[in-house]
XYZ file of C-alpha atoms in Angstrom:
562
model
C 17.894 -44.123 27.603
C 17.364 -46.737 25.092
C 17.106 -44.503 22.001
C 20.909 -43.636 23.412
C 22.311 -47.128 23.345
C 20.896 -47.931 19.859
C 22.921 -45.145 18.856
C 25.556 -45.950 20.556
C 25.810 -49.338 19.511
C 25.460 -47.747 15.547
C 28.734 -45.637 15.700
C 31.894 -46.094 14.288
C 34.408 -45.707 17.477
C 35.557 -42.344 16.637
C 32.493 -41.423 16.991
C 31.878 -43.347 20.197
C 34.659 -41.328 21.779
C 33.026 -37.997 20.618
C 29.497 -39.131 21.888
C 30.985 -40.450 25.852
C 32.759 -36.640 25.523
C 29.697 -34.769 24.612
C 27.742 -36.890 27.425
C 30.375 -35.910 29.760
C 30.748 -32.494 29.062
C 26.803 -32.038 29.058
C 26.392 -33.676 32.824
C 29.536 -31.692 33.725
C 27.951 -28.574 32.894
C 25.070 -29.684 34.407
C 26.375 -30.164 37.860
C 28.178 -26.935 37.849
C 25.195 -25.353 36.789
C 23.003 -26.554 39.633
C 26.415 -25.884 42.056
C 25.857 -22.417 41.183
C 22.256 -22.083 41.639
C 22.311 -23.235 44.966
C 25.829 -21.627 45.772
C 23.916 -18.232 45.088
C 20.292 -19.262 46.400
C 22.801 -19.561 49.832
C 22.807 -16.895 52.296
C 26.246 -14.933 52.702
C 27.721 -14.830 56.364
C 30.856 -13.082 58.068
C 31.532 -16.677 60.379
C 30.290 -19.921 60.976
C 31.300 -21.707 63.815
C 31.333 -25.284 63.911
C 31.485 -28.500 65.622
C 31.075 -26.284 69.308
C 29.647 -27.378 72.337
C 27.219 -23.960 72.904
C 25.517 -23.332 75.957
C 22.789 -20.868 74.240
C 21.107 -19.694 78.031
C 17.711 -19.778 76.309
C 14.640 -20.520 77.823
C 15.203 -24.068 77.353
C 18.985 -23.827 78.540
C 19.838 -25.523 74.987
C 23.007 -26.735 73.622
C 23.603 -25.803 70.189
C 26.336 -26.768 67.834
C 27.383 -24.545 65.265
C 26.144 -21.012 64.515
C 26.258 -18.420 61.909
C 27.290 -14.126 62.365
C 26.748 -11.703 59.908
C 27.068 -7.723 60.917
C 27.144 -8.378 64.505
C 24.343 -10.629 64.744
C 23.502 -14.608 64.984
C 21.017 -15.543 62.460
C 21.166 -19.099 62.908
C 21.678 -21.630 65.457
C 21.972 -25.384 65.283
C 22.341 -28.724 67.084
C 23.909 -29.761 63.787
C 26.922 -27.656 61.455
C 25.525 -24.875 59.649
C 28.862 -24.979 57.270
C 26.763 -26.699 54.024
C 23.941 -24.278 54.408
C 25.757 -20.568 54.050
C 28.863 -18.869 52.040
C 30.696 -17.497 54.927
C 33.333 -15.579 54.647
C 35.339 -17.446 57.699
C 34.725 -20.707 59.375
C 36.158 -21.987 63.047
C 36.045 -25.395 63.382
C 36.237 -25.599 67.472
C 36.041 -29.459 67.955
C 34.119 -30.156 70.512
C 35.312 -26.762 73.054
C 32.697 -24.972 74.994
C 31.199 -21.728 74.197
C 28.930 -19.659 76.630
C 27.749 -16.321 76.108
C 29.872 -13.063 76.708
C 30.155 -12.546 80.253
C 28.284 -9.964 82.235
C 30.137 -8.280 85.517
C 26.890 -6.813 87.007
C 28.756 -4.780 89.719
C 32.515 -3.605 89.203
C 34.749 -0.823 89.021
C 35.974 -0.778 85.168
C 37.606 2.647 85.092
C 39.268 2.304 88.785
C 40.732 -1.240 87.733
C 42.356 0.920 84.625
C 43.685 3.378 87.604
C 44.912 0.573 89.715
C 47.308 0.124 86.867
C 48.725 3.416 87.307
C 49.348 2.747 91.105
C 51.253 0.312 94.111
C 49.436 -2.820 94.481
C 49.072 -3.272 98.174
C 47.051 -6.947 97.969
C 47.952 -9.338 100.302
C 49.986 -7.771 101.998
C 50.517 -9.282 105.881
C 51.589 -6.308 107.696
C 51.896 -2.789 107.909
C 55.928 -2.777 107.739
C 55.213 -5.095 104.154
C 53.034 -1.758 102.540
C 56.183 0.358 103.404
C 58.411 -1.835 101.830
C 56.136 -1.756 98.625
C 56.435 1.589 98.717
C 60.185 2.437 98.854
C 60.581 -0.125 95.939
C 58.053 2.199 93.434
C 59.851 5.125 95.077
C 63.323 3.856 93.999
C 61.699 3.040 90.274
C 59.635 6.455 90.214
C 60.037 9.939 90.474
C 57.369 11.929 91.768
C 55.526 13.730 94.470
C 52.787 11.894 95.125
C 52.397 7.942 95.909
C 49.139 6.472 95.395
C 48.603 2.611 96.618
C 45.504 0.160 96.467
C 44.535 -2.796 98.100
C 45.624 -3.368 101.811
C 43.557 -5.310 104.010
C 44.196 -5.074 107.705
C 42.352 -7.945 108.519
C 45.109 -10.011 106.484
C 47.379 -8.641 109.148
C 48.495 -10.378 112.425
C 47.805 -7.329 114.275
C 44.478 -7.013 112.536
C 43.655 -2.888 114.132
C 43.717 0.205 111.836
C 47.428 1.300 111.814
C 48.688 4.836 112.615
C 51.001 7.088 109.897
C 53.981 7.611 111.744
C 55.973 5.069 109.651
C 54.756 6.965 106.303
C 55.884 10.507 107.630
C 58.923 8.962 108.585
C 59.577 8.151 105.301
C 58.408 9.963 102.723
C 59.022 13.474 104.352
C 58.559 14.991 101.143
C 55.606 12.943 99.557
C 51.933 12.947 99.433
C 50.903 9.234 100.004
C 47.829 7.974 99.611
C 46.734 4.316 100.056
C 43.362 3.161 99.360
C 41.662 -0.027 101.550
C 40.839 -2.587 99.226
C 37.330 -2.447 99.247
C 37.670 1.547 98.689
C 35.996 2.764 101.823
C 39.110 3.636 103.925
C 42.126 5.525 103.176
C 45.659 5.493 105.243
C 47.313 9.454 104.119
C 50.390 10.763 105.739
C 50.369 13.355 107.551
C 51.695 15.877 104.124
C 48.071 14.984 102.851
C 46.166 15.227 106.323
C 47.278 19.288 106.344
C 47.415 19.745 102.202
C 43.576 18.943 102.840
C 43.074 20.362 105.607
C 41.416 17.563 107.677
C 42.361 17.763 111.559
C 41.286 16.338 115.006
C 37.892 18.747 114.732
C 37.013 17.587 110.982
C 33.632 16.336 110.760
C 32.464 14.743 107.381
C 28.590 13.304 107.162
C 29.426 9.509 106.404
C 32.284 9.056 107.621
C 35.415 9.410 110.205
C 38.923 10.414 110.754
C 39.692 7.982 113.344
C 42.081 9.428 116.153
C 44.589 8.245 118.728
C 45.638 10.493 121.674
C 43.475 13.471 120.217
C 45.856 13.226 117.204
C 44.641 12.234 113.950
C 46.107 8.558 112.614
C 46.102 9.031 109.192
C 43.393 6.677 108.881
C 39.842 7.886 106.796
C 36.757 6.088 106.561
C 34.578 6.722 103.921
C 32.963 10.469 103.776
C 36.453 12.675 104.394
C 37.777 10.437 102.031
C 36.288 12.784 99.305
C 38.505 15.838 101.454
C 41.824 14.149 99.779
C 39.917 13.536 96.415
C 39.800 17.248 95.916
C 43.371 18.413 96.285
C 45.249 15.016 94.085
C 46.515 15.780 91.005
C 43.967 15.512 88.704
C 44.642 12.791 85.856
C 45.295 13.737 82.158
C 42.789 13.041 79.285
C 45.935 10.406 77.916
C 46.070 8.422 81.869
C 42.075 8.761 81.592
C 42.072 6.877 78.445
C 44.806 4.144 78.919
C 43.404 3.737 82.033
C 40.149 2.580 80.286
C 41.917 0.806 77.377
C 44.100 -1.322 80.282
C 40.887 -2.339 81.891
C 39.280 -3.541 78.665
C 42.825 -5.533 77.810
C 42.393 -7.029 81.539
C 38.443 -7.984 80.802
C 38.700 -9.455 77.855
C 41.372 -11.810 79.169
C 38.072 -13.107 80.805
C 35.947 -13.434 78.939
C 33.722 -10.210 79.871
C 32.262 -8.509 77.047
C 29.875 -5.931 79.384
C 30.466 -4.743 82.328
C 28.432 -2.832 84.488
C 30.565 0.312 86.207
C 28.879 0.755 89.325
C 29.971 4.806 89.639
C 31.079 6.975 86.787
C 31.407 10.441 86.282
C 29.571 12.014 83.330
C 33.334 13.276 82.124
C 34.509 9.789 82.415
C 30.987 8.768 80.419
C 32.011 10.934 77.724
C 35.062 9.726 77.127
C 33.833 5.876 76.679
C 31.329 7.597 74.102
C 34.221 9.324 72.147
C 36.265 5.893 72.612
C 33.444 3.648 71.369
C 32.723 5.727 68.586
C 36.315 5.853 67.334
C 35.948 1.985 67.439
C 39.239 2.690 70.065
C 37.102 0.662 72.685
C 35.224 -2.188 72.422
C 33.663 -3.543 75.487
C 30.218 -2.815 76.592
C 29.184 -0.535 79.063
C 26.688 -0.276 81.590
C 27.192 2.859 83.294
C 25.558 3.714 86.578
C 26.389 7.523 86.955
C 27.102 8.860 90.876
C 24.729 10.375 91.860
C 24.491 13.993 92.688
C 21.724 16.561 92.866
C 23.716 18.542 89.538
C 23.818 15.035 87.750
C 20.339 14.815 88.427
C 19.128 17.492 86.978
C 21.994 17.094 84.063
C 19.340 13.772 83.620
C 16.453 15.372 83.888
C 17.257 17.382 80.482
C 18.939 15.113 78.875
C 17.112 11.766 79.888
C 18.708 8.213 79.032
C 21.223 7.711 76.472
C 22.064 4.414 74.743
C 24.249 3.182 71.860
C 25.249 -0.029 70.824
C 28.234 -0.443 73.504
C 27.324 2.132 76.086
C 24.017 2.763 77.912
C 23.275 5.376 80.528
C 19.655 4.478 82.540
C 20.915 4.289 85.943
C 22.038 6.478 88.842
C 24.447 4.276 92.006
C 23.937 5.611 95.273
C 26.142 4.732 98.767
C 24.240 3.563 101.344
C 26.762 2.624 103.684
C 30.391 1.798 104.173
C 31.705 -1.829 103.985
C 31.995 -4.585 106.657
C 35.415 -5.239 106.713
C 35.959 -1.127 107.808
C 32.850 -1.609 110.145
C 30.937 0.936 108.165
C 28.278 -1.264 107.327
C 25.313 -0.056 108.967
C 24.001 -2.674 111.337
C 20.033 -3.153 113.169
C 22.318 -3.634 116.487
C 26.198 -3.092 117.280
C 29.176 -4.979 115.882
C 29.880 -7.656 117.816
C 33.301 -7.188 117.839
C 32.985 -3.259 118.444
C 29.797 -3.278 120.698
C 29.825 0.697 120.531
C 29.778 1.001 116.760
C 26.647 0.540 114.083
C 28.302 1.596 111.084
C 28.283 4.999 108.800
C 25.289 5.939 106.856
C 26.601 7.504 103.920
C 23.382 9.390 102.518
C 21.198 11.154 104.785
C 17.655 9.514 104.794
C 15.979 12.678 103.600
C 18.503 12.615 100.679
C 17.927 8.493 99.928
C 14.003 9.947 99.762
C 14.382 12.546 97.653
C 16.794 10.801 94.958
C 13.912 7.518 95.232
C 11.616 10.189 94.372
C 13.810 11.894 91.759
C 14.688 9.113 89.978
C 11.386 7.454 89.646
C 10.050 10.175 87.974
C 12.919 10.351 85.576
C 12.431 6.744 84.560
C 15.774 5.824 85.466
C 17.064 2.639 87.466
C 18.102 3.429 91.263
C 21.055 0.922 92.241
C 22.277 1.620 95.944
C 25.173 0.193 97.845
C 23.761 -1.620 100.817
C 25.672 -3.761 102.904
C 24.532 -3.494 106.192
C 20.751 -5.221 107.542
C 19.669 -1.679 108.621
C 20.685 -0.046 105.297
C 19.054 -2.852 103.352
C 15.892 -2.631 105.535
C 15.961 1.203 104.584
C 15.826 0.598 101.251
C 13.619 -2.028 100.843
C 10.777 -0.335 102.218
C 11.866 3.109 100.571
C 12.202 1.505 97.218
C 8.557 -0.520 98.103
C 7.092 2.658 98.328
C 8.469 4.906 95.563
C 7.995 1.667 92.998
C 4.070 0.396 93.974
C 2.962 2.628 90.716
C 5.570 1.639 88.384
C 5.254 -1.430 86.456
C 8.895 -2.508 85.775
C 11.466 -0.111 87.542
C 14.137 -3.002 88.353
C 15.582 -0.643 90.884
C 18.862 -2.551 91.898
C 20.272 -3.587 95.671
C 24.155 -3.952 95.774
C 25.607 -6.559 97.443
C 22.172 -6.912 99.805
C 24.958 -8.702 101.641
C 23.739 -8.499 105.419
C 19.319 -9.682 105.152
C 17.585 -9.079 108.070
C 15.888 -12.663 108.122
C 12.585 -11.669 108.056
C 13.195 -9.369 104.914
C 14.110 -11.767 102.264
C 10.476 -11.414 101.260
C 10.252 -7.960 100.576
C 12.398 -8.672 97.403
C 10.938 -9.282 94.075
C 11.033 -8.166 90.206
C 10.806 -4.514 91.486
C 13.603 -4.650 94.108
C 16.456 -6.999 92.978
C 19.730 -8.172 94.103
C 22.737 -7.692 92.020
C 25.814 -9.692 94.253
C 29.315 -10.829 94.036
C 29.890 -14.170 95.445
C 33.534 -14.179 95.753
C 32.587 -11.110 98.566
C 31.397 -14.530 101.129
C 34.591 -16.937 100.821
C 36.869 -13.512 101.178
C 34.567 -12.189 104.330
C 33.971 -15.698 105.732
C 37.302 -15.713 108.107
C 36.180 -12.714 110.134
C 32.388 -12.128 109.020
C 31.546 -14.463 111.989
C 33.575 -12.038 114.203
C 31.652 -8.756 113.122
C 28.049 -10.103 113.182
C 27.477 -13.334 115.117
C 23.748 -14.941 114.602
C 23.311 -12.413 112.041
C 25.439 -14.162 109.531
C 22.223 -16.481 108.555
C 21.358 -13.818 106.595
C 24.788 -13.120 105.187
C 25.669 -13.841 101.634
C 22.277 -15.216 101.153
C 22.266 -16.253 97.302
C 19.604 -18.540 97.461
C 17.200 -17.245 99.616
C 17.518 -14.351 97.494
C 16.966 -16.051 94.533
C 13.730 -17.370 95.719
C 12.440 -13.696 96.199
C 13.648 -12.748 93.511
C 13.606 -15.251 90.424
C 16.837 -13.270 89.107
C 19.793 -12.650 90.426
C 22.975 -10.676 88.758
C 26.406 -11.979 90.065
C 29.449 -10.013 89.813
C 32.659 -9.758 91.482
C 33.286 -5.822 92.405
C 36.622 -5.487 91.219
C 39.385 -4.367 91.913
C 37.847 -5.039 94.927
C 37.901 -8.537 94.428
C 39.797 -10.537 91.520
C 38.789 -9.962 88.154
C 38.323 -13.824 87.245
C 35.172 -14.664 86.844
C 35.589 -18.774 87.399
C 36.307 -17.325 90.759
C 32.575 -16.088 90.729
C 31.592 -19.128 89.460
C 33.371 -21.621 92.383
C 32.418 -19.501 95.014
C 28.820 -19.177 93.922
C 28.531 -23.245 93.118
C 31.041 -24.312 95.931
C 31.343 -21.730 98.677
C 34.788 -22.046 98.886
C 37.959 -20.269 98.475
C 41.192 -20.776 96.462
C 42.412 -23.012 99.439
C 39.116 -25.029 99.327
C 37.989 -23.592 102.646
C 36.194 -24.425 104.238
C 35.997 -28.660 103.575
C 32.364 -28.822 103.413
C 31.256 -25.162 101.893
C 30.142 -22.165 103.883
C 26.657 -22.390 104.359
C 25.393 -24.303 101.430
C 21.908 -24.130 101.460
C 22.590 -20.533 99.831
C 24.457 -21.982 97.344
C 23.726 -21.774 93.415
C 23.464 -24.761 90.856
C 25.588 -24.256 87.671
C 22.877 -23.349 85.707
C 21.667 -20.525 88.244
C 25.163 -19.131 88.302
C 26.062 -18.864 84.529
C 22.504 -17.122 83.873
C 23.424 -14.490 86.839
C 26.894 -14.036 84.947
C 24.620 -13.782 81.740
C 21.201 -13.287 80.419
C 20.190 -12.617 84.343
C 22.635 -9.763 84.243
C 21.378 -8.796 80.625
C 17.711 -8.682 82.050
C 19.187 -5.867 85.064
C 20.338 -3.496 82.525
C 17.204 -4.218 80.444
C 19.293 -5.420 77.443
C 17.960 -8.775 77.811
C 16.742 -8.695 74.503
C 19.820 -8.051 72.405
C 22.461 -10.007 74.726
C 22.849 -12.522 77.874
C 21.828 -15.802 75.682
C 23.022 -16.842 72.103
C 19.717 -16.707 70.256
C 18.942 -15.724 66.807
C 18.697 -11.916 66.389
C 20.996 -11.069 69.390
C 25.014 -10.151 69.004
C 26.958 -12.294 68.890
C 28.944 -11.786 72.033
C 30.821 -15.037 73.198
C 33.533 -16.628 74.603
C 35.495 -19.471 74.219
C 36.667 -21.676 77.092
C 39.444 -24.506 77.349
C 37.316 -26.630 79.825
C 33.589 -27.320 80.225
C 32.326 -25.095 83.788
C 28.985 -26.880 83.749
C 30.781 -30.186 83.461
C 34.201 -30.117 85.028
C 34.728 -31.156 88.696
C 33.785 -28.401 90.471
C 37.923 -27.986 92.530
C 38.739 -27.574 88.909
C 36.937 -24.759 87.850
C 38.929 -21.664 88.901
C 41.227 -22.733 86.777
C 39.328 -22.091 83.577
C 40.733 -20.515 80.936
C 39.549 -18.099 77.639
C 40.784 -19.223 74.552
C 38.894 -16.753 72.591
C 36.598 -13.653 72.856
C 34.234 -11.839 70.636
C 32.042 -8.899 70.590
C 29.754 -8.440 68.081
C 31.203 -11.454 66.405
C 34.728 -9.821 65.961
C 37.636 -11.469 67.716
C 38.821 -9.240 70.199
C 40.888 -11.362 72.676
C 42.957 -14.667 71.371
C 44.894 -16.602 73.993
């Protein structure tokens, strides 16, 4: 420095001009030099995302900030913006919006909600007469021979009894109709479809009945002949197969659900989703439980598990029972509002043994339907017994909806529940009316939870709505849309927000064992997330079905934009 200003103050000022350039130049160079150096000591990214509020679902239940994504992956997350520390080939600068990770739907019906697509939606409807009316409208807009319709409820209905065909022969004389009960354990089929399958007053079906009125069948099927009309439909093309599945994903990712586990699938249906995700045609994540069978068992036994990076196949789902609204729920004593009547075991106890003892030795996951305190009771102790040498089976109860009270206990992280909350504020008006005391141990999140120390929450659609702030409200709240009832329906089985968004997430991860590459936004796991317009851990709770997706990505690829 002071060698420099003698010189300086020697020179001419031509020369003092020349000597301030040089010095510039020289720094200039300098700082360019070093820019560059660090610019490539940086790692390269595919998106940082800054300036987010990010509920990770870690261990600690951290908030982050910003994060980093490169081939699929986070590989950094921060409380403060990662945007100075990486070349990224995009940035999203959210300003202060939520982020949670991709949503998990532990128990729904992906390919049927594609199929609902394809037929008459028959939700809440308030009367028989209002389903015929639906259906001379698609008739007028549709040409063909058979009339397929989803969704009625006849407890919606004023007169809430089983209804009897005689309006659909009337007319559609030359039609095959067939409408599906929302939950998808009853059928109403016109007479056309009664004789095309050949069901009549003397049809017997294990699991199930063809309910009758002066020795004359009604057109009404619960459950097991159900599978009688299956056989002689039309059966659907490879293209309705596949838009049927592409529909569905569209629908999900509306929601923000970037798995979603498909509580029945064929292995035909399987192998399309494979061909699909490897085409890159379909994106969302799939965890399939195939229906069981003695041929798809041994298909398993052969082939054993299969997993890539969107679709894994570990699991069989067996029926129990039937559901509770179509009294097929199998109960420890009679409905109380049909005193003669304890439900419809839908697989033979010898057969619920032998696929236990099947599957267990396969090392695949067992996931039954079970609604009903005697079904549940079943397969507690049969599970109990089949998993006391295995160390971490995770075999799966559906909906455990109906607990015999002393039987809560017999849960734990062998034998877990995987539930759908929405299932209590939609049963809740006549739930009462089918199982009196017993509804203590109805819907019973909490207690559980306590067994437990995991539970996976999903919603069973199309059985229920999609919308998974509705799982969210009814699991926090206990209330429905209406915000009934006032005070919650039975709150001490209610969740805290915390509890629910891990069984939407890294609880539902854990049932699928995945928890180790999704559920939680944690370095080394994809990046599935979604962006929402409100804060559901923040928000006054009447406000949260409401909630909106802005954004969703798999993988860290943007596959839904509101």
């Amino acid at each position: 420095g002071i060698r420099d200003v003698e010189r300086y103050r020697g020179l001419g000022d031509v020369y003092k001009r020349q000597f301030i350039m040089k010095s510039i130049n020289s720094k200039l160079f300098f700082l360019i030099a070093v820019f560059i150096i660090i610019s490539f000591g940086k790692n390269e990214v595919d998106l940082v995302v800054i300036n987010a509020k990010i509920y990770t679902v870690n261990d600690e239940f951290s908030i982050a900030k910003s994060m980093a994504i490169k081939n699929g992956e986070i590989i950094d997350i921060d409380t403060d913006n990662l945007d100075s520390k990486y070349n990224y080939k995009k940035i999203i600068d959210l300003d202060g919006q939520t982020i949670i990770p991709g949503i998990i739907d532990s128990h729904c019906h992906f390919y049927n909600l594609g199929l609902d697509q394809q037929v008459v939606d028959l939700r809440e409807t308030k009367s028989f007469d209002e389903i015929i009316q639906r259906l001379k409208n698609y008739e007028l807009n549709n040409d063909t021979d058979v009339i397929m319709g989803r969704g009625w409820d006849q407890n919606d209905w004023d007169k809430k009894s089983f209804p009897v065909n005689t309006k659909l022969n009337e007319e559609f004389k030359n039609k095959l109709v067939v409408l599906e009960r929302i939950d998808g354990h009853a059928y109403i089929v016109n007479d056309n479809v009664l004789e095309l399958s050949g069901i009549d007053k003397n049809t017997l079906v294990r699991g199930g009945l063809v309910l009758l009125k002066d020795d004359k069948p009604t057109g009404v099927l619960i459950d097991g002949p159900m599978s009688l009309v299956d056989q002689v439909l039309p059966e659907k093309t490879l293209n309705e197969k596949i838009n049927a599945l592409k529909q569905a994903e569209e629908i999900c990712f509306s929601y923000g659900l970037t798995t979603v586990d498909d509580a029945g699938l064929s292995t035909n249906i399987t192998s399309i989703i494979d061909s699909l995700h490897k085409s890159n045609d379909l994106k969302i994540k799939i965890y399939a439980m195939i229906s069981v069978s003695k041929k798809n068992i041994e298909k398993f036994k052969k082939e054993g598990r299969y997993k890539s990076k969107k679709l894994n196949i570990r699991s069989f789902k067996v029926y129990g029972d039937g559901a509770l609204g179509s009294r097929g729920a199998v109960l420890k004593n009679p409905y109380c509002d049909d005193p003669h009547n304890y439900g419809i075991l839908r697989t033979s106890a010898d057969d619920l043994k032998y696929y236990a003892k099947e599957i267990a030795e396969m090392g695949f996951q067992m996931n039954t339907h079970a609604i009903g305190d005697s079904t549940v009771s079943v397969l507690l102790n049969e599970y109990k017994k089949v998993l006391s040498e295995i160390d971490d089976p995770r075999w799966r109860i559906e909906h455990s909806q109906v607990v015999d009270m002393n039987e809560f206990e017999l849960y734990n992280d062998k034998i877990l529940p995987s539930i759908q909350p929405t299932h209590a504020t939609s049963d809740m008006y006549w739930a009462y009316d089918r199982l009196g005391s017993r509804i203590k141990g109805a819907y019973a999140f909490k207690d559980l939870l306590k067994s437990s120390n995991r539970v996976a929450l999903g919603t069973d659609f199309p059985v229920e709505k999609v919308n998974p702030f509705h799982t969210f409200y009814s699991s926090v709240e206990r209330k429905d849309l209406k915000g009934y009832p006032e005070n919650g329906f039975q709150m001490e089985n209610s969740l805290s927000r915390e509890e629910t968004l891990k069984g939407m997430t890294i609880w539902g991860a854990y049932f699928n064992f995945e928890e180790h590459e999704k559920g939680s936004l944690e370095v080394g796991k994809s990046a599935d997330f979604v962006v929402l317009n409100q804060n559901i851990m923040e928000v006054e709770a009447d406000l949260i079905p409401n909630t909106e997706v802005l954004q969703t990505y798999i993988d860290g690829e943007l596959v839904y934009s509101k």
